[in-house]
């Protein structure tokens, strides 16, 4: 159950009904995310696995982290690792996560907060549950989305935006059967807090059983619907979807999502994230933590990382051998 909920959705501003001649998008494909483990071992679903990058553009990767109820001592995070050439959006639906980076940035996000990191020309960072959550255990559920940067912006300075849960814009569908949390972009005249280099929108919707959500969606954006939990259908064609499935929709100006009348008792409603952005339409060379335009640029990123040019781990965090950069700092 998402931490950000509303007792009575009828009190929220409504998304307008679609215009009479609206084009409701059709479903192009439905794929099922395989499950795996990230970093030191938190469970993830690879939401975009098996989908052509051209259909995802400007998005390149998304993990659903959890939902998992950790036992005491069990929560896991990543080790220090680099990124270059894109932005990571971490949306924490339930639980708490900490980050720290080689630029001295860092902080804690929890229960509906979003952290937006522009890796740009390069950054090292670590993402993990805070010590007290490791001790206590508890609920953990989130998303990490990778948004590509166009060639002209792959070298921008790294940047962080910490977006608090209370900043996300809460709306209801026309009949109040769906609760919408606008995290980035504009929906029906209401704009979420996330600021992006690549124009995009991200909405987390909870659709009640039997309810229909008609979401106005910019026709120049692509449209992806990922099911966090529950069952329902997507598109004017009503393609059935369930937990862990991604629907890629075709052209149009409205995204339609219906909640199935019968839901499993552990998932009382249909929870989806709706994503769209303006395609960048550039070649993509991605390997591991780097997303560039050419294979040479990916090789350069690995060389720069090994040479310490993507930054160094802050001194108080160093475990093991002292990095070369720190030694040079002391002698120079
Ligand atoms: Mn990372």
XYZ file of C-alpha atoms in Angstrom, residues 70-76 133-137:
12
model
C 12.647 -7.143 5.237
C 13.493 -9.096 8.367
C 15.852 -7.363 10.856
C 19.440 -7.338 9.518
C 18.286 -8.147 5.993
C 17.976 -4.846 4.015
C 20.575 -4.460 1.265
C 16.232 0.163 8.904
C 18.861 -2.577 8.586
C 18.483 -3.144 12.327
C 14.681 -2.990 12.410
C 13.770 -4.486 9.017
